[in-house]
Coordinates of C-alpha atoms and ligand atoms in Angstrom, one line a residue:
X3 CA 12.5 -7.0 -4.8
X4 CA 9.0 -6.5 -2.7
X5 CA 10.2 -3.1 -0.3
X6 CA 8.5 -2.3 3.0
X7 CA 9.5 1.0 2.2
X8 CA 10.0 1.0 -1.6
X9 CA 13.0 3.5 -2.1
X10 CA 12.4 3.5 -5.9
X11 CA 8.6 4.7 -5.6
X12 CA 9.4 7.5 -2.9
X13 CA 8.0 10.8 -4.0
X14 CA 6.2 9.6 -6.1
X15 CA 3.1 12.1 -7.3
X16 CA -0.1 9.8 -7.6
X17 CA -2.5 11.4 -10.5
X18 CA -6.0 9.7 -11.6
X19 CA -8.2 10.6 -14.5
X20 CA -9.7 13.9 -14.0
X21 CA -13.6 15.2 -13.6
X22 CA -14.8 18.0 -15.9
X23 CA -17.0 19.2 -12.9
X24 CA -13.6 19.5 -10.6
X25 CA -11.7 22.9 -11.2
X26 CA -9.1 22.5 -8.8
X27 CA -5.9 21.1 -8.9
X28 CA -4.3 18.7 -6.7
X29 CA -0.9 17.7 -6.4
X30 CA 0.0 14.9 -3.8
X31 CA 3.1 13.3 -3.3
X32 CA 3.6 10.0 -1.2
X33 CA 6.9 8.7 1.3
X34 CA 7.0 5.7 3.8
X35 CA 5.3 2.5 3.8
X36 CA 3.1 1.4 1.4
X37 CA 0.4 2.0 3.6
X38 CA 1.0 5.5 3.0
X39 CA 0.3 5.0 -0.7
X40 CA -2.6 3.3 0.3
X41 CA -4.0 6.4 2.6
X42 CA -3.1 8.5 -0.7
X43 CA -5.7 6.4 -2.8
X44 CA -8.1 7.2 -0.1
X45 CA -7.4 10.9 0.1
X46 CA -7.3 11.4 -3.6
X47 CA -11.4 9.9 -3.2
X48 CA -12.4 12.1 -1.0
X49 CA -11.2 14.9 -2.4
X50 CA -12.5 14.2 -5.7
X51 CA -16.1 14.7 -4.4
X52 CA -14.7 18.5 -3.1
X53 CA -13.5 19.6 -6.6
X54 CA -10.1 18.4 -7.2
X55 CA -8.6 16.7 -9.9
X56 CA -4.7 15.2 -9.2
X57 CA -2.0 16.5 -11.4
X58 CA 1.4 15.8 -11.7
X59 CA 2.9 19.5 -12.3
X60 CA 3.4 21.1 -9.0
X61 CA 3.4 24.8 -11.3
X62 CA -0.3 23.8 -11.6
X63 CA -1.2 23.2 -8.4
X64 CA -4.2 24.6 -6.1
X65 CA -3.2 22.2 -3.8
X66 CA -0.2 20.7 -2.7
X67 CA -0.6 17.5 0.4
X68 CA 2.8 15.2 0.6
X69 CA 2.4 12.1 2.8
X70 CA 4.9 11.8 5.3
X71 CA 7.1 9.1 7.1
X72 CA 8.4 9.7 10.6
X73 CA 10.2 6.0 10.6
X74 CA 13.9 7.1 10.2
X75 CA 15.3 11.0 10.7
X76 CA 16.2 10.5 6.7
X77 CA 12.4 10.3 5.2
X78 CA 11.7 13.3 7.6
X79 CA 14.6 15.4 6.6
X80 CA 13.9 14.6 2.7
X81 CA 10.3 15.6 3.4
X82 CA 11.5 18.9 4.7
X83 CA 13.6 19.5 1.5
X84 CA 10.1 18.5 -0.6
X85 CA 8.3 21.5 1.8
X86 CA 11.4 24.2 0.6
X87 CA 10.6 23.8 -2.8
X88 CA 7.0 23.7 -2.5
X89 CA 7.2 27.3 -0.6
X90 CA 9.4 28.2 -3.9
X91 CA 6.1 27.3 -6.2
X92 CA 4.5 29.6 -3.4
X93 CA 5.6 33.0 -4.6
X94 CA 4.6 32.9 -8.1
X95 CA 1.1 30.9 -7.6
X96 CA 0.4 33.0 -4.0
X97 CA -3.1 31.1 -3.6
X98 CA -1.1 27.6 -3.5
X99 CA -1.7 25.7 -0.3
X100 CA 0.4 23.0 1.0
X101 CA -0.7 20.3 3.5
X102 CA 1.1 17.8 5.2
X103 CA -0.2 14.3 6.0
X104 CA 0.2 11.2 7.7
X105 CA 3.2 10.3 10.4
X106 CA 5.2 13.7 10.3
X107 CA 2.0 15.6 10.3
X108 CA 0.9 13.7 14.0
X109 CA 4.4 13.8 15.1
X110 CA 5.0 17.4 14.7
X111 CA 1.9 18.6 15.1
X112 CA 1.3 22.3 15.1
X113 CA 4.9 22.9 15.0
X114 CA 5.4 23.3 10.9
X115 CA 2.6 25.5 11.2
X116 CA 3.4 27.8 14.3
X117 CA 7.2 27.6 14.6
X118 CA 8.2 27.0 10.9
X119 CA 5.3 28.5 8.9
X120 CA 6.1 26.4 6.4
X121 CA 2.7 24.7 5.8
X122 CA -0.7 25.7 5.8
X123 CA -2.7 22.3 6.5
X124 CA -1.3 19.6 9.0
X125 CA -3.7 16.5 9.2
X126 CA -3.0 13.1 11.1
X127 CA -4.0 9.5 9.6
X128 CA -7.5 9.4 11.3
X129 CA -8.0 12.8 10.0
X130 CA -9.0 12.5 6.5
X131 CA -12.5 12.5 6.3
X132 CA -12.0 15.9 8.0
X133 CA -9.8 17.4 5.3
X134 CA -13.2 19.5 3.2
X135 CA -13.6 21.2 6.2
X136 CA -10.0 21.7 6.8
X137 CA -9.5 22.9 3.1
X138 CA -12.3 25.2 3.9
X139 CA -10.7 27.2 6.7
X140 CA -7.3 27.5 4.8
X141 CA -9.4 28.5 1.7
X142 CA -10.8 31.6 4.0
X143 CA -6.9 32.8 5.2
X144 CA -6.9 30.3 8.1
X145 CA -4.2 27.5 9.5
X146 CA -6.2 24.4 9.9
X147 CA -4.9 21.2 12.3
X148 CA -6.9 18.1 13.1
X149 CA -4.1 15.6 14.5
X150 CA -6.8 13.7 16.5
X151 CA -6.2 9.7 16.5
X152 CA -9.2 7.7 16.8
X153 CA -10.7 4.4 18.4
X154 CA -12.6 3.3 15.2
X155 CA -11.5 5.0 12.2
X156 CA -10.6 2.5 9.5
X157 CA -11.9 4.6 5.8
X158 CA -13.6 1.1 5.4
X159 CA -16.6 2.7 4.1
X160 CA -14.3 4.9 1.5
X161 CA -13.3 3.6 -1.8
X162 CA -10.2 4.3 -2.3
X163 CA -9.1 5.4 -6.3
X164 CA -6.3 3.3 -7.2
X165 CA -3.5 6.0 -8.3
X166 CA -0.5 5.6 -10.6
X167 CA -2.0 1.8 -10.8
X168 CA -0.5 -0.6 -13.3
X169 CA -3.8 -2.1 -12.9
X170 CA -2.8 -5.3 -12.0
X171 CA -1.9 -5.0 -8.6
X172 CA -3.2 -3.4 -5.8
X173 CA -2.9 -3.0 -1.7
X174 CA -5.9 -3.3 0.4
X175 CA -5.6 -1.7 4.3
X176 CA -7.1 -4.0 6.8
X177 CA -5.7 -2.5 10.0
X178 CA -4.7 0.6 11.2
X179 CA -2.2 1.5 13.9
X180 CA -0.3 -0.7 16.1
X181 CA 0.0 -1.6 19.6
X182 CA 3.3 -3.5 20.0
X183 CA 5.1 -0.8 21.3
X184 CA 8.4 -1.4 19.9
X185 CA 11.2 0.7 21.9
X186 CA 12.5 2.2 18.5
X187 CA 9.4 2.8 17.0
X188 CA 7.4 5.8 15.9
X189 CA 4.4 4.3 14.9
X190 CA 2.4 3.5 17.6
X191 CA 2.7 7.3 18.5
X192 CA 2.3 8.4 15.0
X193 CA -0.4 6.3 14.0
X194 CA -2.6 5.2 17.5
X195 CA -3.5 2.1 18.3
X196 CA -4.6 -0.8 16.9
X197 CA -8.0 -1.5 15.2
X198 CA -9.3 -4.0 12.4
X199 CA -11.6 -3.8 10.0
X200 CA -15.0 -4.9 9.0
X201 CA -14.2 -7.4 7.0
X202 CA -17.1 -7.2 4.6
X203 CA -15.9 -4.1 3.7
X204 CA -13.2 -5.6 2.5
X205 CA -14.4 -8.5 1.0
X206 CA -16.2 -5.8 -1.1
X207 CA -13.1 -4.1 -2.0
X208 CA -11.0 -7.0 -3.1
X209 CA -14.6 -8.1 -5.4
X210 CA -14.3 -4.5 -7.3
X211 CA -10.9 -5.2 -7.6
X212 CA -11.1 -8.1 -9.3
X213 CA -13.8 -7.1 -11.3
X214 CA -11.5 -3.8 -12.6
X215 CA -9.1 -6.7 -13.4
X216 CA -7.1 -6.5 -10.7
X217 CA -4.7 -10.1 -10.4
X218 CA -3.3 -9.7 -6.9
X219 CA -3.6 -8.2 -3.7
X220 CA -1.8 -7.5 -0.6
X221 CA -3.3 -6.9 2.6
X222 CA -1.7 -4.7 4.3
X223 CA -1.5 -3.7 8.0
X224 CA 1.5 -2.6 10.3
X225 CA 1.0 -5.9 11.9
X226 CA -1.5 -8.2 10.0
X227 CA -1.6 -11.1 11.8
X228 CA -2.9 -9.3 14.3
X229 CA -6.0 -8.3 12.6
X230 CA -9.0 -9.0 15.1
X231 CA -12.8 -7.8 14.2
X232 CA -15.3 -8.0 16.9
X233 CA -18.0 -5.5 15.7
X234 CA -15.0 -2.5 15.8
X235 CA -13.3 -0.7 18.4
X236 CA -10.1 -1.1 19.4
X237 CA -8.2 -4.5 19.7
X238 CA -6.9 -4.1 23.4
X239 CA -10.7 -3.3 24.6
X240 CA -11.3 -6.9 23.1
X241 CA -11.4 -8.3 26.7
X242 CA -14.4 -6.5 27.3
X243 CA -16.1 -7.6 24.3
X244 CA -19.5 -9.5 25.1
X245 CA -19.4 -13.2 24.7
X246 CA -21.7 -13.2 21.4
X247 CA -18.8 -10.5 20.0
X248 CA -16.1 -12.7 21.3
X249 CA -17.3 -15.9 20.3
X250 CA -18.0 -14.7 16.3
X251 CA -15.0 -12.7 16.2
X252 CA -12.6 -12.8 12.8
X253 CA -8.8 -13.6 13.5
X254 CA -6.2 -13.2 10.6
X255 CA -6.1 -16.4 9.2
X256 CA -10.0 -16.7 8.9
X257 CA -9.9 -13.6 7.2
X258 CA -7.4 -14.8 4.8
X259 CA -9.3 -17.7 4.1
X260 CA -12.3 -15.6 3.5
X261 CA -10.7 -13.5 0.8
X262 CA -8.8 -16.6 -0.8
X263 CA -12.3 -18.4 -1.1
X264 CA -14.1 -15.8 -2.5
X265 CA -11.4 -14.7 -5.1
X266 CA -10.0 -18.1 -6.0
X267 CA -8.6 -16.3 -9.3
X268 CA -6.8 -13.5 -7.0
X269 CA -3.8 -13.6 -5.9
X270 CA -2.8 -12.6 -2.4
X271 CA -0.2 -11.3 -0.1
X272 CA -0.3 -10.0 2.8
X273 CA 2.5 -7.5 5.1
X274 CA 3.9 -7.1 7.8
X275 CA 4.1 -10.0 10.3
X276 CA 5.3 -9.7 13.8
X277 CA 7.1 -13.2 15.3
X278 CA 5.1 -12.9 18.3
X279 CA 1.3 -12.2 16.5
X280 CA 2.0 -15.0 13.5
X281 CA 0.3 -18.5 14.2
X282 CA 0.9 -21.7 12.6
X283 CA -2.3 -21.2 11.6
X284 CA -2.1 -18.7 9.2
X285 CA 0.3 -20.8 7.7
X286 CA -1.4 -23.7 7.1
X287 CA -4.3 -21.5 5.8
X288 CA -1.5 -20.1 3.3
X289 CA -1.0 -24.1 2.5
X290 CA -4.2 -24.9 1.8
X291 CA -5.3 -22.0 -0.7
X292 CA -3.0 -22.2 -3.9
X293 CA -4.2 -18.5 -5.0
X294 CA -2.1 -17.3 -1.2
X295 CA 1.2 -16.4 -2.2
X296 CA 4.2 -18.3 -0.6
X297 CA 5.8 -15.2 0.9
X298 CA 6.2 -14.4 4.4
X299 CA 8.4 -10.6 6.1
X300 CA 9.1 -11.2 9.0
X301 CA 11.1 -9.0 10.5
X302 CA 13.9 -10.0 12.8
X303 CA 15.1 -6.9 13.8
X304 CA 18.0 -8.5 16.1
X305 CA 19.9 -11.7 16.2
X306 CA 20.9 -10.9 19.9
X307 CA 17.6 -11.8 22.7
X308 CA 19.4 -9.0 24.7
X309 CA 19.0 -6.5 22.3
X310 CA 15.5 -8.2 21.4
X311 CA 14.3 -7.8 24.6
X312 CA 15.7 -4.1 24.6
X313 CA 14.0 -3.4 21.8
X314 CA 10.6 -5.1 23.3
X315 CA 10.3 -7.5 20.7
X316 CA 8.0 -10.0 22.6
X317 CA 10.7 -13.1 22.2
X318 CA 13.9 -15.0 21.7
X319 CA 15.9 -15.3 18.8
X320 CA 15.2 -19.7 19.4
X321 CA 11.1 -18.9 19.2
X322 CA 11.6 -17.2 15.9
X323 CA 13.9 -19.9 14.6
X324 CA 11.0 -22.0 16.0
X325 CA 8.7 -20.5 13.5
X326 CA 10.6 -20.5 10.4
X327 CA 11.4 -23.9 10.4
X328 CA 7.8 -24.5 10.9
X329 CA 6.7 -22.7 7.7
X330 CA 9.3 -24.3 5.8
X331 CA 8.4 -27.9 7.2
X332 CA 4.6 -26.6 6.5
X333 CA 5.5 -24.4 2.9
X334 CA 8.5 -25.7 1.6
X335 CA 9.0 -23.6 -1.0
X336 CA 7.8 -20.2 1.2
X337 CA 10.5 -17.4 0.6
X338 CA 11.1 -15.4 4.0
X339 CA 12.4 -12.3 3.9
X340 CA 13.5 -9.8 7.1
X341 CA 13.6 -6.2 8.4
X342 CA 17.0 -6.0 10.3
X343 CA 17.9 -2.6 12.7
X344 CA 21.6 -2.5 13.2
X345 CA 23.3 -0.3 15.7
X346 CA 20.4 0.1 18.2
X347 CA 21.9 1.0 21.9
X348 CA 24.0 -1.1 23.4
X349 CA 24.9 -3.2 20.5
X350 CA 28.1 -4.8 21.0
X351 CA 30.2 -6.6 18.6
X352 CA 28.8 -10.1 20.1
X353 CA 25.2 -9.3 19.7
X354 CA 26.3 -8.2 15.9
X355 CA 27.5 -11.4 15.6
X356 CA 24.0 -13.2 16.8
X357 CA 22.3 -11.4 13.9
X358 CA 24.9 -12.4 11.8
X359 CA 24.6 -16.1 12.8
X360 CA 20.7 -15.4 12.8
X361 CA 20.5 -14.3 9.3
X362 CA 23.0 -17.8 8.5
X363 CA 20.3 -20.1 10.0
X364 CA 17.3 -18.3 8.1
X365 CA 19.0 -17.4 4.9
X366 CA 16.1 -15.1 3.9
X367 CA 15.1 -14.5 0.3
X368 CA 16.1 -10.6 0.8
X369 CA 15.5 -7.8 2.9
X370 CA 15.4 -4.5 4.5
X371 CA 18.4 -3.5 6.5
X372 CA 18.8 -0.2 8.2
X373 CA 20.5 1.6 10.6
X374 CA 19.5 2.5 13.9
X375 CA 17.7 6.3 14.2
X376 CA 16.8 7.5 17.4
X377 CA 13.1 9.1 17.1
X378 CA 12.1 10.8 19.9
X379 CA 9.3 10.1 21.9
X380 CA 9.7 6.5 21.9
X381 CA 11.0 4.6 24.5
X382 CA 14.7 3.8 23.2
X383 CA 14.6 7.7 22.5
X384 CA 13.6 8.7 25.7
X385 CA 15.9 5.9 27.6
X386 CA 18.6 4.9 26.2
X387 CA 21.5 6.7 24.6
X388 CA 21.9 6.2 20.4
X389 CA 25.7 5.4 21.8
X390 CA 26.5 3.4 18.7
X391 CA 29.2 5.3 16.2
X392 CA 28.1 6.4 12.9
X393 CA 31.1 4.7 11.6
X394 CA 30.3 1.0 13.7
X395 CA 26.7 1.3 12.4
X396 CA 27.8 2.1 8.9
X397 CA 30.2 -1.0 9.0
X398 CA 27.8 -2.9 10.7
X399 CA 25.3 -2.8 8.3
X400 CA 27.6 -3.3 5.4
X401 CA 28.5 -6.2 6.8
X402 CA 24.8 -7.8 7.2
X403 CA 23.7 -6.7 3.4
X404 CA 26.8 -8.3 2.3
X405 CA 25.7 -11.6 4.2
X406 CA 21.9 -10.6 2.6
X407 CA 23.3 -10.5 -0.2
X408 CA 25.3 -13.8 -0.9
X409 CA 21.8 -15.3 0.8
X410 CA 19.8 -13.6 -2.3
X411 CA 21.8 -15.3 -4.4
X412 CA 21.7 -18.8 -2.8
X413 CA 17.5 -18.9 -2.6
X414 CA 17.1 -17.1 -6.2
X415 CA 19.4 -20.0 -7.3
X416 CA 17.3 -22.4 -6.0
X417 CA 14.5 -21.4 -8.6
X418 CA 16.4 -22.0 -11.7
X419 CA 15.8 -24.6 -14.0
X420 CA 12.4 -24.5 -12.7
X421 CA 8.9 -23.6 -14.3
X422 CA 7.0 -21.1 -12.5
X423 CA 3.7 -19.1 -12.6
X424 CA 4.8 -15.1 -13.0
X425 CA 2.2 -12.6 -12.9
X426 CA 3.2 -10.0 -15.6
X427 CA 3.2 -6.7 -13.8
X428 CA 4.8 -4.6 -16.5
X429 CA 8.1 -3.3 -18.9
X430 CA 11.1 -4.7 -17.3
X431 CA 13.2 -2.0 -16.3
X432 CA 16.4 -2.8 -18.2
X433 CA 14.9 -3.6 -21.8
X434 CA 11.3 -3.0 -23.5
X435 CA 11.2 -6.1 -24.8
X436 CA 10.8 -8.0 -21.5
X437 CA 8.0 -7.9 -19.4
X438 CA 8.7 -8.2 -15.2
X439 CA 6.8 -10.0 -12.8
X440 CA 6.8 -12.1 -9.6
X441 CA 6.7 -15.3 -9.0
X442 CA 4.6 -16.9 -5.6
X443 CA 7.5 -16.1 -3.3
X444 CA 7.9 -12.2 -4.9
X445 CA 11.1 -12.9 -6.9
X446 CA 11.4 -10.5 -9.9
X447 CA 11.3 -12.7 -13.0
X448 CA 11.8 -10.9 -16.6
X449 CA 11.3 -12.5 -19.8
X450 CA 10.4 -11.6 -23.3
X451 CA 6.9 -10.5 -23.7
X452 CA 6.2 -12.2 -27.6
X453 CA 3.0 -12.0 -27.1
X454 CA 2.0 -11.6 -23.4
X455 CA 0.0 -8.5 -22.0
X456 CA 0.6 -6.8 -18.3
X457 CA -2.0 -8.9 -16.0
X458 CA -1.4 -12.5 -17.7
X459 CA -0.5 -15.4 -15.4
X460 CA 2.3 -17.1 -17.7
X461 CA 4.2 -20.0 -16.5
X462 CA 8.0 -19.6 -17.2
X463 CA 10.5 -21.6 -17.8
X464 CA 13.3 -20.1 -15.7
X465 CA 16.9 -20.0 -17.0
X466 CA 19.6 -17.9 -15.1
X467 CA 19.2 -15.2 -12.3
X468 CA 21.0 -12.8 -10.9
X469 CA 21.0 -12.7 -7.0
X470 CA 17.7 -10.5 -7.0
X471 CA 16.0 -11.6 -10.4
X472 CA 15.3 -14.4 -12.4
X473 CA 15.2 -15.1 -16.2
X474 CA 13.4 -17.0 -18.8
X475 CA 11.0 -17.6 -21.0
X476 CA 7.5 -17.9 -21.4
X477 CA 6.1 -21.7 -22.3
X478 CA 2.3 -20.8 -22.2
X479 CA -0.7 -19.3 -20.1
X480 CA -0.6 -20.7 -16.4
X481 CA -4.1 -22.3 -15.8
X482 CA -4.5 -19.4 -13.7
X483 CA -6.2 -16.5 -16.4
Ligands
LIG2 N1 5.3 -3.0 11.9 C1 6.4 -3.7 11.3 C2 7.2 -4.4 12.4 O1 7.1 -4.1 13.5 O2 7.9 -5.4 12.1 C3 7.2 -2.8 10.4 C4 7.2 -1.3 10.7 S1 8.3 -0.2 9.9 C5 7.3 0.6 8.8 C6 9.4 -1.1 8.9 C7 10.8 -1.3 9.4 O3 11.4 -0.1 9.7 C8 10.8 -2.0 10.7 O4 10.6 -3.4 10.6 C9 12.2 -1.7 11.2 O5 13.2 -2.6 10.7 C10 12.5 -0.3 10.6 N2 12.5 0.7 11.6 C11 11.5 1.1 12.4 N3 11.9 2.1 13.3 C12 13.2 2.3 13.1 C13 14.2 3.1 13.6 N4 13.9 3.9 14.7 N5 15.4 3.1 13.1 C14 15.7 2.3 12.1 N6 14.8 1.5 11.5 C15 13.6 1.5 12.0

């Protein structure tokens, strides 16, 4: 299953091939979002013009940055663990520095440097191209902090060096920050507002891509759809754009046409959509380009329009209903999958029930359930009370994967007996004789590689499943390679 945040990739340390000219040692380790991972790739290049090479053995380390995810008190409390054992490393290799990046880095700020001396190096998202100076003054016995968020920064100019890549897939950042302003949310405040961008730039990116033999992308953004270039700057200063800006700007699904056009052999994803930004639009424009992948998350968050409006999701629980019965009159076949926050203040048992009932009429694919934590700063943290129970939560939530769950089963169902294209991705977990890979709508599928290498399109002739993967066997090359 596709993960907004991929629990079996957390932690993960992200090493390339090394320079002989670098002679420093740098060990970074990834949590959150996969556009964390992404913002790795692009740290890992710029630091490989400043003399580091990445390793995988924290004993060897010069250098020590973990990316960090502010989204839930959990990722923050396993990054501080992470920090602990890093400090260990710190008393036997005394010249080891350890930076922290990305959301918990802007949240926190200056405190894991002044009050819990437990870092030397705190840099925000916008902050990267800053980080050779930054390593600079911690390299001459100084703390170093550059948390600033910015109107333009999108690393469009940097290419980023694809780490840890199975070299078939790859994600490609085309905005940064968002403006929705969620109540529960961290990420406005972690990660600024919302800017696109150029889309050249990315165009360029997915080309080298493809020509590394790369097979499929995603586009990735907190909220894609509502990607907007205009020349740069932020989206909200759109309005006063001039009319030549305004009248050539690039919405989402222009810029997905774009990129399915000029990579007819790629194919493409793109997450996360909000309800309220997604247009019909972009759906047809995911109908008319067979190499876009039938597979839209959008997450619901809440069944209940009280709670939705609480939560300042920008509409009812009917207008997204509206919307996926409209991609599946427009995509038939599109899988749909959700992000669902149970236990958020004042949740009663009835507005449990609407994203029970909500869930029945969508019958996603999968998704990503969680419960409620309060982050402070937002508004739900500073203006409501988290007066849920652990215990109602808990139940709660048990109750909606096990509704998920029996909704996994009925859509993967739907695929058997069927032939479809799978992208081979790699060694299926469970046996080394089968290779895993998605199909369009980002169901698993593992079969037995005979003769079939990683990056193949294989059409497959699909023969049981379980309620999160399919199986069967290859019948040939999809007209595809
Ligand atoms: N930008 C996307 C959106 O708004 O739909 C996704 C953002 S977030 C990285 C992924 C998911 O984490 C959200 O869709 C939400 O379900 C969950 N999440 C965000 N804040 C949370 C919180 N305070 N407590 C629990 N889950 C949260």
């Amino acid at each position: 299953m596709e993960k907004t945040i991929d629990e079996n990739v957390q932690g993960t340390t992200l090493v390339v091939e090394g320079k002989e000219v670098n002679k420093r040692n740098l060990y970074i380790e990834s949590y959150g979002c996969a556009m964390n991972f992404a913002d790795s790739e692009i740290v890992a290049s710029i630091l490989a013009t400043e003399g580091f090479n990445t390793t995988q053995t924290l004993e060897d380390a010069d250098l020590v940055l973990v990316n960090t995810c502010s989204i839930r008190d959990k990722a923050e409390q396993t990054i501080r663990k992470r920090l602990t054992e890093y400090n260990k490393v710190k008393k036997t290799r005394p010249h080891l520095k350890v930076g922290v990046l990305g959301c918990m880095a802007e949240r926190l700020k200056d405190k894991l440097l002044d009050e819990e001396k437990i870092v030397d190096m705190v840099v925000g998202p916008d902050a990267y191209k800053d980080l050779p100076n930054l390593i600079k003054e911690v390299d001459s016995g100084r703390d170093a902090v550059n948390v600033i968020l910015s109107k333009d920064e999108t690393y469009g100019d940097i290419a980023p060096v694809r780490l840890n890549t199975n070299g078939v897939t790859a994600f490609v950042s085309i905005t940064r920050g968002c403006d929705n302003m969620c109540t529960f949310c961290v990420v406005p405040f972690t990660r600024g507002r919302e800017r696109s961008r150029d889309p050249q730039s990315i165009l360029v990116e997915v080309k080298e891509l493809s020509e590394n033999g790369f097979k499929e992308i995603t586009l990735l953004g907190q909220n894609v759809d509502s990607y907007l270039w205009y020349g740069g700057g932020l989206k909200k200063n759109f309005e006063n754009a001039s009319d030549m800006q305004k009248a050539t700007a690039i919405g989402f699904s222009k810029l997905l046409e774009m990129v399915a056009l000029a990579n007819p052999k790629m194919r493409i994803r793109f997450s996360t959509s909000n309800p309220q930004d997604m247009t019909l639009e972009v759906i047809r424009t995911m109908a008319k380009h067979k190499n876009i992948c039938n597979h839209v998350h959008l997450p619901v968050q809440s069944g209940s329009n009280r709670i939705l409006k609480a939560m300042n999701r920008l509409h009812t629980i009917e207008e997204y209903f509206e919307l996926t019965d409209e991609i599946r009159k427009i995509l038939p076949g599109c899988s749909i999958s959700q992000d669902i926050i149970t236990g958020f203040p004042t949740e009663t048992e009835e507005d449990h029930a609407a994203t029970l009932k909500a869930l029945e009429h969508v019958k996603y694919d999968f998704g990503f359930m969680y419960s409620y934590s309060e982050r402070p700063g937002t508004m739900a943290g500073r203006k409501m009370e988290d007066d849920v129970p652990e215990a109602t939560k808990k139940r709660r939530l048990s109750e909606i994967i096990a509704l998920q769950r029996s909704h996994c089963q009925f859509r993967t169902e739907k695929h058997v007996g069927q032939i479809q294209e799978v992208l081979i991705e790699g060694t299926s977990k469970k046996s080394e004789h089968e290779w895993k890979g998605r199909n369009t709508q980002s169901t698993v599928v593992v079969f037995p590689k005979e003769n079939y290498k990683v990056g193949d399109f294989v059409n497959v002739q699909i023969n049981d499943c379980t309620s999160a993967t399919l199986k069967g066997v290859a019948v040939g090359y999809s007209d595809n390679n």
